[in-house]
Structures are given as C-alpha cells and as structure tokens.
Coordinates of N, CA and C in Angstrom, one line a residue:
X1 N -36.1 -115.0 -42.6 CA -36.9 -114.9 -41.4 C -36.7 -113.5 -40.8
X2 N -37.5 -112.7 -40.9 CA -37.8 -111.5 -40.2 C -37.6 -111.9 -38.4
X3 N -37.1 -110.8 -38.1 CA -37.0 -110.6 -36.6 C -38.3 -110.3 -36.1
X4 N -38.8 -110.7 -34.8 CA -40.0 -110.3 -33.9 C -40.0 -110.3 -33.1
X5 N -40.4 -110.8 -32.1 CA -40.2 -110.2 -30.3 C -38.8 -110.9 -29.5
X6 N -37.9 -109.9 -29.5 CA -37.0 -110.7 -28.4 C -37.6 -111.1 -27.2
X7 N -37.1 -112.3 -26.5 CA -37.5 -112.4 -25.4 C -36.7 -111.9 -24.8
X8 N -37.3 -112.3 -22.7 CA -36.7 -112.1 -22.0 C -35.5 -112.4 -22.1
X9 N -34.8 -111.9 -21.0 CA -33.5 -112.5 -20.8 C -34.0 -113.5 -19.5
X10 N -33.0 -114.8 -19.5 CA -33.6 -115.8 -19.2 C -34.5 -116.5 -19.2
X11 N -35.4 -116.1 -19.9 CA -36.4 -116.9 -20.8 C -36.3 -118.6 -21.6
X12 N -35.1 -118.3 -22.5 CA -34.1 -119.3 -22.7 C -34.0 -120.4 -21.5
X13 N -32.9 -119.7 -20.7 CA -32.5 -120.4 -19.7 C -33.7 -121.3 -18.8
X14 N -34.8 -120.6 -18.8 CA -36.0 -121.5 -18.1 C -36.4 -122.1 -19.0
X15 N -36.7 -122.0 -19.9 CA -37.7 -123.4 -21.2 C -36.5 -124.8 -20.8
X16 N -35.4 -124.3 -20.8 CA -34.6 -125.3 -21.1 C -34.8 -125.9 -19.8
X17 N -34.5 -125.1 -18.5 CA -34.7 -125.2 -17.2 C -35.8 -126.5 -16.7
X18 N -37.1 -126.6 -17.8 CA -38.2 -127.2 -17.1 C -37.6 -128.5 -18.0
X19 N -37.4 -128.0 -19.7 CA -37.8 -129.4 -20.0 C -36.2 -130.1 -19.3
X20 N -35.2 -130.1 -18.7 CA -34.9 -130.9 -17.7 C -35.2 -131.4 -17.1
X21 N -36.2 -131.1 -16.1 CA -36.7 -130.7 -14.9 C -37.6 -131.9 -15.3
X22 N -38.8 -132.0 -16.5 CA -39.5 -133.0 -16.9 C -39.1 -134.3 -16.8
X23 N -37.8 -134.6 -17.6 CA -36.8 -135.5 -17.5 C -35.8 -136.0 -16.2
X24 N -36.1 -135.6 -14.9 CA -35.6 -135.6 -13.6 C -34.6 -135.3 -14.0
X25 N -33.8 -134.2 -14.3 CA -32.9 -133.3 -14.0 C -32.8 -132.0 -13.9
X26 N -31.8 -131.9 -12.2 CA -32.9 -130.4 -11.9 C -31.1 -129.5 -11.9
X27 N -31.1 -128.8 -12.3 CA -30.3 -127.9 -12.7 C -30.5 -126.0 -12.1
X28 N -29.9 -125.7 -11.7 CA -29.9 -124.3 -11.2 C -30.3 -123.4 -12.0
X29 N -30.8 -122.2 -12.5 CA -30.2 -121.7 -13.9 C -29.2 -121.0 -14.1
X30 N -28.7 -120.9 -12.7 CA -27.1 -119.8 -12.8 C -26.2 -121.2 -13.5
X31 N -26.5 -122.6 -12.8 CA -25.3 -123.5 -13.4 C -25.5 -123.8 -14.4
X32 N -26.9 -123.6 -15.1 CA -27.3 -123.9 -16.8 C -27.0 -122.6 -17.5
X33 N -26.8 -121.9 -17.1 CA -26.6 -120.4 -17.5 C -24.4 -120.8 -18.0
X34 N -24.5 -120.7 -17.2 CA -22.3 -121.4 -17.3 C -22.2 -122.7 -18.4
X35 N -23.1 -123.6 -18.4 CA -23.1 -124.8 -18.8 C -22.6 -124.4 -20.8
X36 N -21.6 -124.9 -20.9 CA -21.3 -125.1 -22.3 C -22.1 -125.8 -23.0
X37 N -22.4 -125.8 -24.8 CA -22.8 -126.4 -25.7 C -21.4 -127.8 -25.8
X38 N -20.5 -127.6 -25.0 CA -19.6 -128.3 -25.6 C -19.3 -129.6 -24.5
X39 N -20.9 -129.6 -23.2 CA -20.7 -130.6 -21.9 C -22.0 -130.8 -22.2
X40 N -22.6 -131.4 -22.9 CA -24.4 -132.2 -23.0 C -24.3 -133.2 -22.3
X41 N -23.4 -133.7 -21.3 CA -23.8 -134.4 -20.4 C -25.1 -134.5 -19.9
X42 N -25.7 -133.6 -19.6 CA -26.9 -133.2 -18.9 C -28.3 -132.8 -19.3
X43 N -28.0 -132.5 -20.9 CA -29.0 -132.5 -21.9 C -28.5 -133.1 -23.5
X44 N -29.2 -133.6 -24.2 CA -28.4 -133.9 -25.7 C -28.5 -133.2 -26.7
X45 N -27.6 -132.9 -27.2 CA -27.6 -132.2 -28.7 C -28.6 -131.8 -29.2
X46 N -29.5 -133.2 -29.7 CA -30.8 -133.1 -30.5 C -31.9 -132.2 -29.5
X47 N -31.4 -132.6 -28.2 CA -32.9 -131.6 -27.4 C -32.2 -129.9 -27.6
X48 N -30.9 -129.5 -27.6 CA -30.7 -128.2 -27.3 C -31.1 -128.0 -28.6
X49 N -31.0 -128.5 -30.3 CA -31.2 -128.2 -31.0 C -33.0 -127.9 -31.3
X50 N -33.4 -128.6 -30.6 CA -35.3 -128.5 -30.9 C -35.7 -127.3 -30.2
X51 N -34.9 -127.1 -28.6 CA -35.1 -126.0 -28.4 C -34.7 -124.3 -28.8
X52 N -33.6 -124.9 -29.6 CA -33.0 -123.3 -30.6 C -33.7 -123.5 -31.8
X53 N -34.7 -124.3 -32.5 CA -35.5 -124.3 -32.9 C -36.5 -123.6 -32.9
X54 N -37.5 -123.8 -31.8 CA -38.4 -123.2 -31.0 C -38.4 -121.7 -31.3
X55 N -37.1 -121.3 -30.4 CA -37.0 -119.7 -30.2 C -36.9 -118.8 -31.1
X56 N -35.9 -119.5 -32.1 CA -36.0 -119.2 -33.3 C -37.0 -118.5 -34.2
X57 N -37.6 -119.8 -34.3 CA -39.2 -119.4 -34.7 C -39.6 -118.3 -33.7
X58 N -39.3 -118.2 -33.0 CA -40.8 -117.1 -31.8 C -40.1 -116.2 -32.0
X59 N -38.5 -115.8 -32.5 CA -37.8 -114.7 -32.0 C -37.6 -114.3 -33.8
X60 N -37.1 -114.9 -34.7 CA -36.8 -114.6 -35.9 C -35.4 -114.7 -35.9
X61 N -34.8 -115.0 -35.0 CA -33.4 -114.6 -34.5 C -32.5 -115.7 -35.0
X62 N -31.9 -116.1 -36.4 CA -30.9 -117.2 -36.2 C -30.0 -117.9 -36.4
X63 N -30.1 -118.6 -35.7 CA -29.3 -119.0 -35.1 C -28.3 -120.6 -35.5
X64 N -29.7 -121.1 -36.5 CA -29.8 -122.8 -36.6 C -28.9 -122.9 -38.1
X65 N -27.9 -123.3 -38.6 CA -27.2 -123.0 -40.3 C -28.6 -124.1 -41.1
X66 N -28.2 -123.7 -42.1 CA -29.3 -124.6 -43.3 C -28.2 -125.9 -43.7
X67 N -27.6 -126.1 -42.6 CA -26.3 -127.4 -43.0 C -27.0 -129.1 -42.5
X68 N -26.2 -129.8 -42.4 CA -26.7 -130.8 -42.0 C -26.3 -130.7 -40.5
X69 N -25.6 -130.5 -39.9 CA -25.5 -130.2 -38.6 C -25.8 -128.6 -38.4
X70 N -26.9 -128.3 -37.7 CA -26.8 -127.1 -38.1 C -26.5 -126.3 -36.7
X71 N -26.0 -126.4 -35.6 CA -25.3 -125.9 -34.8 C -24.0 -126.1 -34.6
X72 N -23.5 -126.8 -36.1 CA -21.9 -126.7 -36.0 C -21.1 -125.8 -36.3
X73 N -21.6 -124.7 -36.7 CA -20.9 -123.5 -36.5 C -20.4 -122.8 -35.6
X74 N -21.1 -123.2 -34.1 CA -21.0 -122.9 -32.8 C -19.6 -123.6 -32.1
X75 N -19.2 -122.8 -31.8 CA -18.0 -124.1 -31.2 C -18.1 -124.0 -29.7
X76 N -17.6 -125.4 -29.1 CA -18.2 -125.8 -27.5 C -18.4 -125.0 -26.4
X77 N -17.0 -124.0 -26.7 CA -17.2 -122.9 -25.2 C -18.4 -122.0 -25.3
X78 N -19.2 -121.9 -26.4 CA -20.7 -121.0 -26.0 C -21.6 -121.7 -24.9
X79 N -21.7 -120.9 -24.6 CA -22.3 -120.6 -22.9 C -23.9 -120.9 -23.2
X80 N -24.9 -121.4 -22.5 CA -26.1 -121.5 -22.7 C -26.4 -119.8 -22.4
X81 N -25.9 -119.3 -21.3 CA -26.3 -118.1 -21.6 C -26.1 -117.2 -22.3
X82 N -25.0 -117.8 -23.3 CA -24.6 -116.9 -24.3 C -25.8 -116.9 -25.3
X83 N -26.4 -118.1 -25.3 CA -27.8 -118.1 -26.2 C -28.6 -117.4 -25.7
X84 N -28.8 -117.6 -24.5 CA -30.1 -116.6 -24.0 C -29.8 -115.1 -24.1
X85 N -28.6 -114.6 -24.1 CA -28.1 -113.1 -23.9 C -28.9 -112.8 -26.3
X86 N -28.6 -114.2 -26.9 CA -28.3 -113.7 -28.2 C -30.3 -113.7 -28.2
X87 N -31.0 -114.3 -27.7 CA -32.5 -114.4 -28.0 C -32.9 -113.2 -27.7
X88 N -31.9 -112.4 -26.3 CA -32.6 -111.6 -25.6 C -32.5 -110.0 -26.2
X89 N -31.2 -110.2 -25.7 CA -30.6 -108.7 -25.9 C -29.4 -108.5 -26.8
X90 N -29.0 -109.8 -27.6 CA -28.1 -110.0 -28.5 C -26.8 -110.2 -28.1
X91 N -25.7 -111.2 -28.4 CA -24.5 -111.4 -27.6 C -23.3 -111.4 -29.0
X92 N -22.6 -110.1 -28.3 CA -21.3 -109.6 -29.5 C -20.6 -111.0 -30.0
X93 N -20.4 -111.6 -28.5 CA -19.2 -113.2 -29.1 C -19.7 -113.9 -30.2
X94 N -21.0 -114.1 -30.5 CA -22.0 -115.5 -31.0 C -21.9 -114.4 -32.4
X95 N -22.1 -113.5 -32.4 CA -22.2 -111.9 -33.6 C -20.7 -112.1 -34.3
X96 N -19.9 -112.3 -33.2 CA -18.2 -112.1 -34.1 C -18.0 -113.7 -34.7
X97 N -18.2 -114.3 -34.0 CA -18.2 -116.4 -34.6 C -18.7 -116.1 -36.2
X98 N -20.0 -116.0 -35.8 CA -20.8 -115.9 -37.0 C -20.5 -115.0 -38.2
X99 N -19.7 -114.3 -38.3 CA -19.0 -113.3 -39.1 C -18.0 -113.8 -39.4
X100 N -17.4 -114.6 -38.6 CA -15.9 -114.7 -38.8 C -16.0 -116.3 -39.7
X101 N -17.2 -117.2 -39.8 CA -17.3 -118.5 -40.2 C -18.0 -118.9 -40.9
X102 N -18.8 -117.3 -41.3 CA -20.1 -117.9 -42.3 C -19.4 -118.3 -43.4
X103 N -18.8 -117.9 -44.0 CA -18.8 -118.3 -45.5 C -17.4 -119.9 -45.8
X104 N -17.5 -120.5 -43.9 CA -16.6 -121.5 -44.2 C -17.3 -123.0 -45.0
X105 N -17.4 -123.6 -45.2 CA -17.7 -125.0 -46.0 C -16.9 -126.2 -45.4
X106 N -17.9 -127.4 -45.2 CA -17.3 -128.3 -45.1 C -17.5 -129.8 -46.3
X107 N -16.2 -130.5 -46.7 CA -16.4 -131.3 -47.5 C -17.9 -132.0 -47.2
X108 N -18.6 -132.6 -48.4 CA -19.8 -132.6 -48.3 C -19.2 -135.1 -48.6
X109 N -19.4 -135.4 -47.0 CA -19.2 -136.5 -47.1 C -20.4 -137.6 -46.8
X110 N -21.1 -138.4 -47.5 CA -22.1 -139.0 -47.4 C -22.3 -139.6 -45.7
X111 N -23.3 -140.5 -45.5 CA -22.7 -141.0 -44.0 C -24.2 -141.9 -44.3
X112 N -23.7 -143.2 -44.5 CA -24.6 -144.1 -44.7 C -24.7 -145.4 -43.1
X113 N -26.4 -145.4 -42.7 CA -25.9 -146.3 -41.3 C -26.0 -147.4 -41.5
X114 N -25.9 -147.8 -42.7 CA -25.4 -149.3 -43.3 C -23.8 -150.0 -43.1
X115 N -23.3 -149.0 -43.9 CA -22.0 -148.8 -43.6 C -21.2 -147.7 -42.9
X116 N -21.9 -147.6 -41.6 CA -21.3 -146.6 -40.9 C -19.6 -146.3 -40.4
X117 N -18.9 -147.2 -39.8 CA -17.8 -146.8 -40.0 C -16.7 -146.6 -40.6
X118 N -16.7 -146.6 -42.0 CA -15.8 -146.1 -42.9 C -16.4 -144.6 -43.1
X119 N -18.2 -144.6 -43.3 CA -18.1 -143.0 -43.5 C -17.9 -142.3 -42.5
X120 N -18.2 -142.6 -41.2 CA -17.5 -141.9 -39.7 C -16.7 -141.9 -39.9
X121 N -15.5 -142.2 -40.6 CA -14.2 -142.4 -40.7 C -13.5 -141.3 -41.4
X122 N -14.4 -141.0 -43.0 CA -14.2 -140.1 -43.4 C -14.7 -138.7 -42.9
X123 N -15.7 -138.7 -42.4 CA -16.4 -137.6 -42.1 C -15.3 -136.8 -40.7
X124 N -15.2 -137.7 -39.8 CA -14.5 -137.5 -38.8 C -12.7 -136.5 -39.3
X125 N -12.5 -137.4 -40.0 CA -11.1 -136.8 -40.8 C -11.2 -135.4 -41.6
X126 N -12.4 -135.0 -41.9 CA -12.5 -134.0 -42.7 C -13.0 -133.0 -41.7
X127 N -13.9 -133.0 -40.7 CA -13.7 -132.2 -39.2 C -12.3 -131.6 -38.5
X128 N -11.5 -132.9 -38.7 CA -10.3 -132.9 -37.9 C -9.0 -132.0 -39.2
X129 N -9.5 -132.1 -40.2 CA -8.3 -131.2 -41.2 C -7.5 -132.4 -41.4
X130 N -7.5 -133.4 -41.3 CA -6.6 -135.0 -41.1 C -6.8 -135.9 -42.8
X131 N -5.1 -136.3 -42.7 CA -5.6 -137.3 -43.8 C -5.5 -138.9 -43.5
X132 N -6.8 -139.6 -43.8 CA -6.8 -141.0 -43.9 C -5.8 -141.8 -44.3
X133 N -4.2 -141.6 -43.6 CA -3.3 -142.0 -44.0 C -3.3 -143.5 -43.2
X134 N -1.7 -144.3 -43.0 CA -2.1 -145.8 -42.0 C -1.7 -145.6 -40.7
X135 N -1.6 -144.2 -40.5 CA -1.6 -143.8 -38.7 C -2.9 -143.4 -38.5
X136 N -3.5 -142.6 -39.4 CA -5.6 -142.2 -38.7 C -5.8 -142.8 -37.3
X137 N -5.8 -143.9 -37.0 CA -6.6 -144.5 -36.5 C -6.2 -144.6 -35.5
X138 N -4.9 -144.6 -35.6 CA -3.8 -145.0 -33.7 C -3.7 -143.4 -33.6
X139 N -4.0 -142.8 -33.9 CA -4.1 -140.8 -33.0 C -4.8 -141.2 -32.0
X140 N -4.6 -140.3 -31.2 CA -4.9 -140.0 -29.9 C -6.4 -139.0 -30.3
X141 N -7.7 -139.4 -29.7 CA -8.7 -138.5 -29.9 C -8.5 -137.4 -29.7
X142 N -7.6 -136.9 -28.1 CA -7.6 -135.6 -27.3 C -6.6 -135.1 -28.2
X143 N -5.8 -135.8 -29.7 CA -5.3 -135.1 -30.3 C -4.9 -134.5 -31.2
X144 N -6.9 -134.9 -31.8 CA -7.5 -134.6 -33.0 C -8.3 -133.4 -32.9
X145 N -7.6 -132.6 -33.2 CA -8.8 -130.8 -32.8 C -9.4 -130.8 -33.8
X146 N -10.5 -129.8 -34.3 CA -11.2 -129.2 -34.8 C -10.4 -128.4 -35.8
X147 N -10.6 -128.1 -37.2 CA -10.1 -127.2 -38.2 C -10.5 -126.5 -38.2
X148 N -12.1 -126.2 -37.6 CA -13.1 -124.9 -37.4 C -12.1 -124.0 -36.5
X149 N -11.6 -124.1 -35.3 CA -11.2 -123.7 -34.2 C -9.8 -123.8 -34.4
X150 N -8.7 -123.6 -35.1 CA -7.4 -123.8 -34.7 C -6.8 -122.9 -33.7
X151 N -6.2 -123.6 -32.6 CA -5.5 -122.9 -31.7 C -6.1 -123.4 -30.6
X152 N -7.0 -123.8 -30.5 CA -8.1 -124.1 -29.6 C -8.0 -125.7 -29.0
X153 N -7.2 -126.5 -29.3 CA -7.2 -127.5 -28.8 C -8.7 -128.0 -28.7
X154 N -9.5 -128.2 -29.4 CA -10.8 -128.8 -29.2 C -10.9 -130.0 -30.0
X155 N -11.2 -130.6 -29.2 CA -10.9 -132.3 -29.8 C -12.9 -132.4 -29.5
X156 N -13.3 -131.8 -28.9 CA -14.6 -132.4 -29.0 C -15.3 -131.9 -29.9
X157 N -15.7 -131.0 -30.9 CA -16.2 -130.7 -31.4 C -16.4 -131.5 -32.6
X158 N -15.5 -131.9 -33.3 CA -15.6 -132.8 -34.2 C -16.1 -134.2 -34.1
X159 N -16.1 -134.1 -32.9 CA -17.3 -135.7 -32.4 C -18.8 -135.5 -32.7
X160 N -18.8 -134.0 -31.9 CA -20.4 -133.6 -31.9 C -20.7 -133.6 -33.6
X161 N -19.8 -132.6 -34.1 CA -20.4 -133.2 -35.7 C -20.5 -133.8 -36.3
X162 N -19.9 -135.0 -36.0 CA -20.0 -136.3 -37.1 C -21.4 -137.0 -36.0
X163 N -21.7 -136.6 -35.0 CA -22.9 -137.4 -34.4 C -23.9 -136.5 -34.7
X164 N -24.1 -135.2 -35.0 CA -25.1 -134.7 -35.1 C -25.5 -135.1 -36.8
X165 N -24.2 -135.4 -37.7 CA -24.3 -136.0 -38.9 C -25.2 -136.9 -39.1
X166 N -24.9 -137.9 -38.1 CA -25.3 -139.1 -38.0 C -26.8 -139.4 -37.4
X167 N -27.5 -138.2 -36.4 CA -28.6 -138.2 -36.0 C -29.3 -137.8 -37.0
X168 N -29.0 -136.7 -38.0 CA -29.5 -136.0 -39.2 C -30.3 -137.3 -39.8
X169 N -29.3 -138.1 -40.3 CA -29.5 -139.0 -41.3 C -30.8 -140.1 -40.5
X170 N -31.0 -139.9 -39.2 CA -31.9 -141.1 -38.9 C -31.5 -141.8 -37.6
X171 N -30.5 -141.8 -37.4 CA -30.2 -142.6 -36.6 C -30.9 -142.7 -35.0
X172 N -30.7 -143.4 -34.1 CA -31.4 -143.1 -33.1 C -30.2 -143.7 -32.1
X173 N -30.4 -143.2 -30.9 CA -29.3 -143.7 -29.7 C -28.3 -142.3 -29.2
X174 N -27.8 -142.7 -28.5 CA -26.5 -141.8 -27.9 C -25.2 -142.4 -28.1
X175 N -23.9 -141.9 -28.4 CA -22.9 -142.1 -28.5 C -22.2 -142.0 -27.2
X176 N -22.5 -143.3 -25.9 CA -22.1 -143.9 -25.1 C -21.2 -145.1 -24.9
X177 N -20.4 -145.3 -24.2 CA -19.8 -145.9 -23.9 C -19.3 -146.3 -22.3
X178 N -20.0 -147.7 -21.3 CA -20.1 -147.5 -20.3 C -20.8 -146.5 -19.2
X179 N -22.1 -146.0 -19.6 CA -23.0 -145.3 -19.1 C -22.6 -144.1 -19.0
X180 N -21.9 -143.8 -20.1 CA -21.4 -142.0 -20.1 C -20.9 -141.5 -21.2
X181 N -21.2 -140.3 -21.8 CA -21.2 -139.7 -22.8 C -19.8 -139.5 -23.6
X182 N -18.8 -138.5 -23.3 CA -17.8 -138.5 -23.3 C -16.6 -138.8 -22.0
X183 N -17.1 -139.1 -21.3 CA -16.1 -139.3 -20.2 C -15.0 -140.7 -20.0
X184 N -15.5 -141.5 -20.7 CA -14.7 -142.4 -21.5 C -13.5 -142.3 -21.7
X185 N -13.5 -141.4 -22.6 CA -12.6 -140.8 -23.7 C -11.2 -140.4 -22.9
X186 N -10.4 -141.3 -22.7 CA -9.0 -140.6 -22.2 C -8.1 -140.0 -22.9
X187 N -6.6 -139.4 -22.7 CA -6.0 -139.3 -23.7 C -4.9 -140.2 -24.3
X188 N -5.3 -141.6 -23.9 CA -4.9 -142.8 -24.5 C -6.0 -142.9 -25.6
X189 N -7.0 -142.8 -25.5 CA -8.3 -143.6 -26.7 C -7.9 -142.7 -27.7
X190 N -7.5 -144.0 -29.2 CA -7.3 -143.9 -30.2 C -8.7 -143.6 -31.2
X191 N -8.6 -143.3 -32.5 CA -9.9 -142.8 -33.2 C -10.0 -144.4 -33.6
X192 N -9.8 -144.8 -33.9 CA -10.1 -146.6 -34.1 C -11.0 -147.0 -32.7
X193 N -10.5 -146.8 -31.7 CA -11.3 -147.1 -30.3 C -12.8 -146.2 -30.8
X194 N -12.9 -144.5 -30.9 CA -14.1 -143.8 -31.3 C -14.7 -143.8 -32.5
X195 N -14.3 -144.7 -33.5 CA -15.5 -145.5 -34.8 C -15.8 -146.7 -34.2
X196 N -15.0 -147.2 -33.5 CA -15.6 -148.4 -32.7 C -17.1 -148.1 -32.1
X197 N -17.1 -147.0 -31.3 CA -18.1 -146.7 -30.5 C -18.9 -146.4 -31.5
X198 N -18.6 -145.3 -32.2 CA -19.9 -145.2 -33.1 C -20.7 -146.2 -34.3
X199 N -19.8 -146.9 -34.0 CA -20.5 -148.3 -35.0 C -21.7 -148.6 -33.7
X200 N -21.1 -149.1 -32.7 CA -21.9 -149.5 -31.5 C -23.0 -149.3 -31.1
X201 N -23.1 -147.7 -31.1 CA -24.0 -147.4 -30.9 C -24.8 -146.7 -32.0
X202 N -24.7 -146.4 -33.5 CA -25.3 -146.1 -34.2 C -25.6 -146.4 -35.4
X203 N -24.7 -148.2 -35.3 CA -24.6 -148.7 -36.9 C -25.9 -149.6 -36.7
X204 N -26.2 -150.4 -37.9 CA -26.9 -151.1 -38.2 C -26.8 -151.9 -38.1

C-alpha cells in the first residue's frame, strides 16, 4: 500500500469523536485524545479496529498487521492520539514499537467456538509465555503479563488478544461480566474465573 494524503491532525480523533457520539457517547477530544487502546471501555476493539481500517485505506499509512488479531502488535498504553499524531504527522513511539516487534511471531493456536474453552486456554497461555501446567488456572489474571511487553506488567493485553482472536473467527458479543468490560477483574480473579467468562460470553 503506497502512502497518500496524510490527514489532519485530529482528524482521527473526530471520526472517532462522532461515531461515539452516534452511539450516545459524548467524549471530549482532548479526553479521547489521552484515552488508551488498552481502556475500550468506551469504545470496542472491533469499532477502533474498522476505524484504523478506514484511515488506512485513505492515508496508505499502516498500521493494521496481516495477523489474525491485527492490532496486537500495539500494546495498551498507545494513546488514541498517538494514532492520530501517526495518520497525521507520524508518531516516533508507534515508529520504534513497530521496529522493535515486527519480525516477532506468535504460536499459531486454532480457537474453535464449539469448543471454546480449552482453546482460550491455550491461546491465552501462549500470550502470557505460560505453561498449561496444574497451577494455569489458579494464577492470578493481574498476574499473567504479556510476553510481547516484558517488564511492563500488562496483564491486559493478552485478554484483548485472545478476544480479538475470538471475534476474528466469528464470534459475536462482548467479553462482560456484570455490566462491565474489564472492571470485574480483581487481583483475586483466577484465569479459570476468565475462561469461565469467555465461555459465557462467546462459546456456543
């Protein structure tokens, strides 16, 4: 994909701006501008993904991997406006990520929504660098990090990709629990407690 017209700056940040706005949620763009890829409380995955989609296309710029989760290269702390700085005017942080991770690979684990929680199971464990030993399951989620990110204490990240996995493949729903996304999640909840959920809400 050839490059073609950058857009504005904040350009980004308003497309996103309305289509909230559609959906009765009204957001600032300075607080959507701060808003992490790693808090979709307030928008989901699959919508930020259709809209880095979009820009993509208009801009040549990208952004999206040819993986099955293809914004999992990104890890949580990118900034929405760090996307809009990279549509606009190009952003060094998103420049050094992408250098430093392209050529990483992740085990290539089926994820069937027939039998969804054993492959969550797997899939999750191969995010996390973890082996499916007979403790897996009694860990603490907040203290299962990401392999992508070490040092980083990021225990969310690896949620998002086994759910973006899992949307890939078909699925439909949110990975909720009591009318909220991740807020659930204490650092008591075990990963047996979070295949539970995702059976729940995305098995068959």
């Amino acid at each position: 994909m050839e490059t073609k017209n950058k857009t504005q700056k904040g350009e980004f940040i308003k497309f996103v701006q309305n289509m909230l706005a559609n959906c009765g949620i009204q957001m600032t763009s300075e607080d959507l501008a701060r808003r992490t890829i790693g808090t979709p409380e307030d928008f989901m995955r699959p919508l930020l993904i259709e809209v880095v989609k979009d820009f993509q296309e208009k801009t040549g710029i990208v952004l999206l991997s040819q993986e099955e989760q293809p914004l999992k290269w990104l890890p949580p702390f990118i900034t929405m406006g760090m996307i809009d700085d990279e549509f606009s005017e190009g952003c060094p942080r998103i420049d050094e990520i992408r250098e430093r991770i392209k050529a990483a690979k992740m085990p290539k684990v089926a994820i069937r929504l027939d039998n969804l929680r054993p492959t969550v199971a797997k899939k999750y464990a191969a995010y996390c660098g973890l082996a499916q030993d007979e403790s897996f399951e009694q860990r603490k989620v907040m203290e299962c990090y990401s392999k992508d990110f070490p040092g980083t204490k990021d225990w969310r990240s690896p949620i998002f990709d086994v759910e973006d996995d899992v949307i890939k493949k078909g699925a439909t729903g949110t990975l909720q629990k009591d009318g909220t996304y991740l807020g659930w999640i204490t650092p008591e909840t075990t990963v047996a407690e979070l295949l539970d959920v995702f059976q729940d809400c995305f098995g068959k």
